[in-house]
Amino acid sequence: MDAPWDVVDVATLGESMVAFLPGRPGRLADVPSFDRSIGGAESNVACALAASGHTSRWIGRVGADGFGDHLVERIAAYGVDVTAVRRDPARPTGVYFRTAGDRGTGAHEVAYYRAGSAASAMSVTGVDLAAARAARVLHLTGITAALSAECRTLLDTLTAPAPGRPMVSFDVNHRPGLWTDGEDPRLLLDLARRADIVFVGADEAREAWGLHGGSAIVRALPEPALVVVKQGRSGATAFHRHTDAAEDADGTATPVRAPRVDVVSHTGAGDAFAAGFLSATLRGLPLRTRLRHGHLFAAAALTSPADLAPPPARDHADRLAALDDDAWGRLRLGPGWTQAEQAPEEANTP
């Protein structure tokens, strides 16, 4: 019988890959060299939380290869518990290459080499479920459900109501390119409805479910106590249910606009937002403050070219999150802002 796992603040489960970032702008066909990094929605969240002072665990499956070594070592270097990661001698670690241009432009290219990866073989019997459940929060995403039928069954098992189940955080992360059977809208909706906290972009809710606006989204998700609808540059709105869904269908809406950001790359911003929100949730901060921390963590990712950017120091984020509404509205964050040791008023650069 396996020894019991220590309870961490957040456990995450999903695929992490080695990312190759171009040395200069241009098409993948023209870029002569790449720098190696790491990327993966769930491991990004675990790393950001560990860097912010929380205990976190990443659970995954990588190949018994050099890329798998690199991933495990890099993620562990953030302070993340990686002892539940399993190595697969028969399948490779996934990798991907991307161009330097932002993914919001038509020139952006990403080439994934993840089909048949070790992570796609994650299953109920191939993952230590106890490691995932030994957490205050279990964070999952819709990306894992797209990897294989076995991964979908795994998420179904982890999100099923059960005694002692941790709080489940679910980021919809709808990636149409990963799905081949057209079942993604229904499956993602089913998984979201089993979660306690749901993160979903207004754009992906329109694309996946044909839902327009926060009220329509939250009514389609009657079970979660908290639904966070991300609205890009406009900010995010959290819908909190205080009573039975039938009596409180929309819940209380708490909107918080995003600060102005000089964007370098959008990659990883959604994962960073989830990490910031969960960090503030674990600390018991008010809902409005949780959203501000989500925006600040996202701003750290938006102002960095890397797929995984260090979050702001906790005291720095706390000072900015405590700004009054006028000062928050004047806040503008550019590259390097997380390293700035400034008083809150000095961070305002209209």
Short mmCIF file of C-alpha atoms in Angstrom, two decimals:
data_model
loop_
_atom_site.label_atom_id
_atom_site.label_comp_id
_atom_site.label_asym_id
_atom_site.label_seq_id
_atom_site.Cartn_x
_atom_site.Cartn_y
_atom_site.Cartn_z
CA MET A 1 0.00 0.00 0.00
CA ASP A 2 1.32 3.42 -0.98
CA ALA A 3 2.31 5.82 1.80
CA PRO A 4 -0.15 8.71 2.32
CA TRP A 5 0.64 11.94 0.52
CA ASP A 6 1.24 15.24 2.29
CA VAL A 7 -1.61 17.66 1.64
CA VAL A 8 -0.52 20.58 -0.55
CA ASP A 9 -2.32 23.84 -1.26
CA VAL A 10 -2.87 22.98 -4.92
CA ALA A 11 -2.40 19.83 -6.98
CA THR A 12 -2.49 20.04 -10.77
CA LEU A 13 -2.63 17.27 -13.35
CA GLY A 14 -1.94 17.52 -17.07
CA GLU A 15 0.59 17.48 -19.88
CA SER A 16 3.70 19.62 -19.80
CA MET A 17 5.88 19.89 -22.88
CA VAL A 18 9.26 21.21 -23.87
CA ALA A 19 8.76 24.46 -25.76
CA PHE A 20 11.14 25.77 -28.40
CA LEU A 21 11.02 29.55 -28.75
CA PRO A 22 12.57 31.25 -31.81
CA GLY A 23 15.76 33.25 -31.54
CA ARG A 24 14.30 35.92 -33.84
CA PRO A 25 11.01 36.79 -35.57
CA GLY A 26 10.03 34.96 -38.73
CA ARG A 27 8.29 31.91 -40.10
CA LEU A 28 9.14 28.55 -38.61
CA ALA A 29 10.60 27.68 -41.99
CA ASP A 30 13.05 30.59 -41.71
CA VAL A 31 14.03 30.67 -38.02
CA PRO A 32 17.53 29.13 -37.72
CA SER A 33 17.64 28.51 -33.96
CA PHE A 34 15.41 28.12 -30.93
CA ASP A 35 15.77 28.48 -27.18
CA ARG A 36 14.41 25.70 -25.00
CA SER A 37 11.74 26.40 -22.42
CA ILE A 38 8.79 24.57 -20.87
CA GLY A 39 5.06 24.94 -21.26
CA GLY A 40 1.89 23.32 -20.01
CA ALA A 41 -1.28 24.86 -18.59
CA GLU A 42 -1.38 22.84 -15.39
CA SER A 43 2.35 22.89 -14.63
CA ASN A 44 2.35 26.67 -15.34
CA VAL A 45 -0.22 27.10 -12.58
CA ALA A 46 1.72 24.88 -10.19
CA CYS A 47 4.96 26.79 -10.84
CA ALA A 48 3.37 30.22 -10.43
CA LEU A 49 1.76 29.17 -7.15
CA ALA A 50 5.00 27.71 -5.82
CA ALA A 51 6.84 30.90 -6.78
CA SER A 52 4.20 32.83 -4.84
CA GLY A 53 4.81 30.90 -1.64
CA HIS A 54 2.23 28.11 -1.84
CA THR A 55 2.81 24.37 -1.74
CA SER A 56 1.94 22.78 -5.06
CA ARG A 57 2.18 19.42 -6.79
CA TRP A 58 2.24 18.67 -10.50
CA ILE A 59 1.10 15.21 -11.59
CA GLY A 60 1.91 14.09 -15.10
CA ARG A 61 3.51 11.51 -17.33
CA VAL A 62 6.64 12.15 -19.41
CA GLY A 63 8.92 10.02 -21.51
CA ALA A 64 12.01 8.30 -20.16
CA ASP A 65 14.05 10.69 -22.28
CA GLY A 66 16.14 13.83 -21.96
CA PHE A 67 13.17 16.11 -22.56
CA GLY A 68 11.32 14.40 -19.72
CA ASP A 69 14.37 14.94 -17.49
CA HIS A 70 14.41 18.61 -18.44
CA LEU A 71 10.73 19.12 -17.68
CA VAL A 72 10.81 17.44 -14.30
CA GLU A 73 13.99 19.28 -13.27
CA ARG A 74 12.73 22.70 -14.40
CA ILE A 75 9.35 22.35 -12.73
CA ALA A 76 10.94 21.05 -9.52
CA ALA A 77 13.27 24.05 -9.53
CA TYR A 78 10.24 26.28 -8.90
CA GLY A 79 9.59 24.35 -5.70
CA VAL A 80 6.83 22.16 -7.12
CA ASP A 81 6.44 18.61 -5.81
CA VAL A 82 7.03 16.33 -8.82
CA THR A 83 7.27 13.01 -7.00
CA ALA A 84 3.96 11.83 -8.50
CA VAL A 85 5.21 12.27 -12.09
CA ARG A 86 5.58 8.94 -13.86
CA ARG A 87 8.05 8.06 -16.63
CA ASP A 88 6.97 6.16 -19.73
CA PRO A 89 9.68 4.09 -21.46
CA ALA A 90 7.51 3.48 -24.53
CA ARG A 91 6.22 6.98 -25.33
CA PRO A 92 8.03 10.31 -25.84
CA THR A 93 7.71 13.61 -24.03
CA GLY A 94 5.67 16.09 -26.06
CA VAL A 95 7.37 19.11 -27.63
CA TYR A 96 6.26 22.15 -29.59
CA PHE A 97 7.75 24.99 -31.60
CA ARG A 98 6.24 28.43 -32.01
CA THR A 99 7.03 31.69 -33.76
CA ALA A 100 7.90 34.88 -31.93
CA GLY A 101 4.77 36.71 -33.12
CA ASP A 102 1.86 36.89 -30.73
CA ARG A 103 -0.72 34.12 -31.10
CA GLY A 104 -3.41 36.74 -31.70
CA THR A 105 -1.94 37.54 -35.12
CA GLY A 106 -2.41 35.65 -38.36
CA ALA A 107 1.34 35.17 -38.66
CA HIS A 108 1.59 33.13 -35.47
CA GLU A 109 2.56 29.50 -35.98
CA VAL A 110 2.67 26.62 -33.50
CA ALA A 111 3.85 23.14 -34.42
CA TYR A 112 2.90 20.51 -31.83
CA TYR A 113 4.55 17.11 -31.62
CA ARG A 114 2.39 15.55 -28.91
CA ALA A 115 0.40 12.81 -30.66
CA GLY A 116 1.10 9.55 -28.84
CA SER A 117 2.96 11.36 -26.09
CA ALA A 118 3.50 9.89 -22.66
CA ALA A 119 0.91 12.27 -21.23
CA SER A 120 -1.80 10.93 -23.53
CA ALA A 121 -1.41 7.59 -21.71
CA MET A 122 -2.45 9.03 -18.36
CA SER A 123 -5.31 6.95 -16.99
CA VAL A 124 -7.15 6.03 -13.82
CA THR A 125 -4.75 3.14 -13.26
CA GLY A 126 -1.66 4.98 -14.52
CA VAL A 127 -1.91 7.99 -12.17
CA ASP A 128 -1.71 8.08 -8.38
CA LEU A 129 -5.19 9.39 -7.63
CA ALA A 130 -4.31 9.84 -3.96
CA ALA A 131 -1.62 12.35 -4.92
CA ALA A 132 -4.19 14.39 -6.82
CA ARG A 133 -6.70 14.30 -3.99
CA ALA A 134 -4.23 15.25 -1.26
CA ALA A 135 -4.72 18.97 -1.81
CA ARG A 136 -6.87 21.87 -0.71
CA VAL A 137 -7.54 22.59 -4.39
CA LEU A 138 -7.25 20.28 -7.41
CA HIS A 139 -6.77 22.30 -10.60
CA LEU A 140 -7.63 20.69 -13.94
CA THR A 141 -8.15 21.93 -17.50
CA GLY A 142 -10.04 20.90 -20.61
CA ILE A 143 -6.77 20.34 -22.44
CA THR A 144 -6.22 17.06 -20.60
CA ALA A 145 -9.64 15.79 -21.64
CA ALA A 146 -8.64 16.27 -25.28
CA LEU A 147 -5.54 14.08 -25.10
CA SER A 148 -7.23 10.66 -25.14
CA ALA A 149 -10.29 8.70 -24.07
CA GLU A 150 -8.32 7.44 -21.07
CA CYS A 151 -7.57 11.02 -20.03
CA ARG A 152 -11.27 11.88 -20.25
CA THR A 153 -12.13 8.97 -17.98
CA LEU A 154 -9.42 10.14 -15.59
CA LEU A 155 -10.95 13.63 -15.38
CA ASP A 156 -14.42 12.15 -14.96
CA THR A 157 -13.10 10.15 -11.99
CA LEU A 158 -11.31 13.07 -10.35
CA THR A 159 -14.28 15.44 -10.70
CA ALA A 160 -16.91 12.94 -9.56
CA PRO A 161 -18.58 13.85 -6.25
CA ALA A 162 -17.00 11.79 -3.50
CA PRO A 163 -16.32 12.05 0.25
CA GLY A 164 -13.12 13.99 0.85
CA ARG A 165 -12.87 15.34 -2.68
CA PRO A 166 -10.83 18.55 -2.68
CA MET A 167 -12.20 21.77 -4.08
CA VAL A 168 -12.01 21.36 -7.87
CA SER A 169 -10.87 24.26 -10.03
CA PHE A 170 -11.49 23.80 -13.77
CA ASP A 171 -10.18 25.99 -16.58
CA VAL A 172 -12.20 25.20 -19.71
CA ASN A 173 -9.23 25.92 -22.02
CA HIS A 174 -11.11 24.96 -25.18
CA ARG A 175 -8.56 24.03 -27.86
CA PRO A 176 -10.53 22.93 -30.97
CA GLY A 177 -7.37 21.76 -32.73
CA LEU A 178 -6.83 19.03 -30.14
CA TRP A 179 -10.27 17.49 -30.56
CA THR A 180 -11.08 15.08 -33.39
CA ASP A 181 -14.50 13.69 -32.52
CA GLY A 182 -16.63 16.85 -32.14
CA GLU A 183 -17.57 15.88 -28.59
CA ASP A 184 -15.62 18.70 -26.97
CA PRO A 185 -18.48 21.15 -26.23
CA ARG A 186 -20.59 18.61 -24.35
CA LEU A 187 -17.68 16.98 -22.52
CA LEU A 188 -16.21 20.30 -21.43
CA LEU A 189 -19.59 21.52 -20.22
CA ASP A 190 -20.09 18.31 -18.22
CA LEU A 191 -16.68 18.67 -16.58
CA ALA A 192 -17.23 22.34 -15.80
CA ARG A 193 -20.55 21.59 -14.14
CA ARG A 194 -18.80 19.21 -11.71
CA ALA A 195 -16.26 21.81 -10.57
CA ASP A 196 -16.41 24.23 -7.65
CA ILE A 197 -14.55 27.05 -9.46
CA VAL A 198 -14.72 27.46 -13.23
CA PHE A 199 -12.55 29.73 -15.40
CA VAL A 200 -13.89 30.35 -18.90
CA GLY A 201 -13.25 32.98 -21.53
CA ALA A 202 -16.27 34.77 -22.95
CA ASP A 203 -14.91 34.03 -26.44
CA GLU A 204 -14.50 30.29 -25.85
CA ALA A 205 -17.99 30.06 -24.32
CA ARG A 206 -19.37 31.55 -27.55
CA GLU A 207 -17.30 29.20 -29.71
CA ALA A 208 -17.84 25.99 -27.73
CA TRP A 209 -21.34 26.45 -26.34
CA GLY A 210 -22.95 29.28 -28.32
CA LEU A 211 -23.38 31.29 -25.12
CA HIS A 212 -23.27 35.07 -25.19
CA GLY A 213 -22.64 37.05 -22.03
CA GLY A 214 -21.93 36.21 -18.42
CA SER A 215 -25.53 35.55 -17.42
CA ALA A 216 -25.98 32.96 -20.17
CA ILE A 217 -22.72 31.26 -19.19
CA VAL A 218 -23.49 31.06 -15.49
CA ARG A 219 -27.02 29.76 -16.16
CA ALA A 220 -25.51 26.94 -18.22
CA LEU A 221 -23.31 26.08 -15.22
CA PRO A 222 -25.83 25.82 -12.36
CA GLU A 223 -23.69 23.70 -10.03
CA PRO A 224 -20.35 25.56 -9.51
CA ALA A 225 -20.34 28.01 -6.62
CA LEU A 226 -18.03 30.35 -8.51
CA VAL A 227 -17.78 31.01 -12.26
CA VAL A 228 -15.10 33.43 -13.48
CA VAL A 229 -15.77 34.79 -16.96
CA LYS A 230 -12.67 36.30 -18.56
CA GLN A 231 -13.28 39.15 -20.99
CA GLY A 232 -9.81 39.87 -22.36
CA ARG A 233 -8.66 43.48 -22.12
CA SER A 234 -11.98 44.44 -20.53
CA GLY A 235 -11.28 42.41 -17.40
CA ALA A 236 -13.13 39.55 -15.72
CA THR A 237 -16.37 39.00 -13.83
CA ALA A 238 -16.87 36.48 -11.03
CA PHE A 239 -20.37 35.11 -10.48
CA HIS A 240 -20.75 33.81 -6.93
CA ARG A 241 -23.76 31.75 -5.87
CA HIS A 242 -24.74 32.09 -2.23
CA THR A 243 -27.78 29.79 -2.24
CA ASP A 244 -29.36 26.97 -4.22
CA ALA A 245 -28.89 27.54 -7.96
CA ALA A 246 -32.65 27.47 -8.58
CA GLU A 247 -33.09 30.46 -6.27
CA ASP A 248 -29.89 32.26 -7.26
CA ALA A 249 -29.49 31.41 -10.96
CA ASP A 250 -27.10 34.22 -11.86
CA GLY A 251 -25.42 34.68 -8.50
CA THR A 252 -23.74 37.93 -7.47
CA ALA A 253 -21.66 39.46 -10.26
CA THR A 254 -18.33 41.06 -9.29
CA PRO A 255 -16.64 42.72 -12.29
CA VAL A 256 -13.03 43.92 -12.14
CA ARG A 257 -11.41 45.61 -15.09
CA ALA A 258 -7.91 44.67 -16.12
CA PRO A 259 -5.05 47.17 -15.83
CA ARG A 260 -3.53 48.50 -19.00
CA VAL A 261 -0.66 46.29 -20.09
CA ASP A 262 2.06 46.74 -22.72
CA VAL A 263 1.67 43.24 -24.14
CA VAL A 264 4.71 41.27 -25.28
CA SER A 265 2.94 37.91 -25.69
CA HIS A 266 -0.44 36.50 -24.68
CA THR A 267 0.95 32.99 -24.18
CA GLY A 268 0.39 31.70 -20.66
CA ALA A 269 -1.75 34.64 -19.52
CA GLY A 270 -4.82 32.51 -18.83
CA ASP A 271 -2.83 30.06 -16.70
CA ALA A 272 -1.27 32.97 -14.80
CA PHE A 273 -4.69 34.50 -14.17
CA ALA A 274 -5.93 31.21 -12.69
CA ALA A 275 -2.82 30.98 -10.49
CA GLY A 276 -3.26 34.51 -9.18
CA PHE A 277 -6.94 33.98 -8.45
CA LEU A 278 -6.29 30.66 -6.70
CA SER A 279 -3.43 32.16 -4.68
CA ALA A 280 -5.75 34.87 -3.34
CA THR A 281 -8.50 32.29 -2.77
CA LEU A 282 -6.17 30.15 -0.66
CA ARG A 283 -5.35 33.23 1.37
CA GLY A 284 -9.03 33.94 2.00
CA LEU A 285 -9.00 37.33 0.29
CA PRO A 286 -12.21 39.06 -0.87
CA LEU A 287 -13.54 38.18 -4.31
CA ARG A 288 -12.71 41.55 -5.83
CA THR A 289 -9.13 41.23 -4.58
CA ARG A 290 -8.88 37.69 -5.99
CA LEU A 291 -9.76 39.03 -9.42
CA ARG A 292 -7.17 41.79 -9.12
CA HIS A 293 -4.50 39.23 -8.21
CA GLY A 294 -5.58 37.22 -11.25
CA HIS A 295 -5.09 40.28 -13.44
CA LEU A 296 -1.68 41.04 -11.90
CA PHE A 297 -0.41 37.49 -12.41
CA ALA A 298 -1.73 37.62 -15.99
CA ALA A 299 0.07 40.94 -16.52
CA ALA A 300 3.34 39.27 -15.51
CA ALA A 301 2.81 36.71 -18.28
CA LEU A 302 1.63 39.29 -20.82
CA THR A 303 4.78 41.37 -20.37
CA SER A 304 7.16 38.42 -20.81
CA PRO A 305 8.08 36.59 -24.04
CA ALA A 306 8.36 33.26 -22.22
CA ASP A 307 5.45 30.80 -21.87
CA LEU A 308 6.05 30.70 -18.11
CA ALA A 309 6.78 34.02 -16.39
CA PRO A 310 7.55 34.49 -12.67
CA PRO A 311 4.64 36.17 -10.86
CA PRO A 312 5.02 39.43 -8.96
CA ALA A 313 6.29 39.18 -5.39
CA ARG A 314 3.40 38.74 -2.96
CA ASP A 315 3.90 42.07 -1.15
CA HIS A 316 4.18 43.90 -4.47
CA ALA A 317 0.97 42.31 -5.75
CA ASP A 318 -0.77 43.04 -2.45
CA ARG A 319 0.13 46.73 -2.66
CA LEU A 320 -1.17 47.04 -6.20
CA ALA A 321 -4.32 45.01 -5.48
CA ALA A 322 -5.09 47.40 -2.59
CA LEU A 323 -5.11 50.52 -4.80
CA ASP A 324 -8.30 52.55 -4.82
CA ASP A 325 -10.45 52.34 -7.94
CA ASP A 326 -9.06 55.53 -9.48
CA ALA A 327 -5.45 54.47 -8.99
CA TRP A 328 -6.21 50.96 -10.27
CA GLY A 329 -7.78 52.52 -13.35
CA ARG A 330 -4.61 54.53 -14.02
CA LEU A 331 -2.32 51.53 -13.57
CA ARG A 332 -0.22 50.64 -16.59
CA LEU A 333 2.23 47.74 -16.52
CA GLY A 334 5.08 47.15 -18.94
CA PRO A 335 7.98 44.70 -19.34
CA GLY A 336 10.00 44.38 -16.15
CA TRP A 337 7.28 45.70 -13.86
CA THR A 338 7.43 42.65 -11.59
CA GLN A 339 11.04 43.49 -10.70
CA ALA A 340 10.28 47.13 -9.90
CA GLU A 341 10.58 47.89 -6.19
CA GLN A 342 8.20 50.82 -6.27
CA ALA A 343 5.51 52.27 -4.08
CA PRO A 344 2.04 51.69 -5.56
CA GLU A 345 1.67 55.29 -6.71
CA GLU A 346 4.97 55.06 -8.57
CA ALA A 347 3.72 52.06 -10.55
CA ASN A 348 1.02 54.20 -12.17
CA THR A 349 2.32 55.25 -15.56
CA PRO A 350 -0.57 56.68 -17.59
#
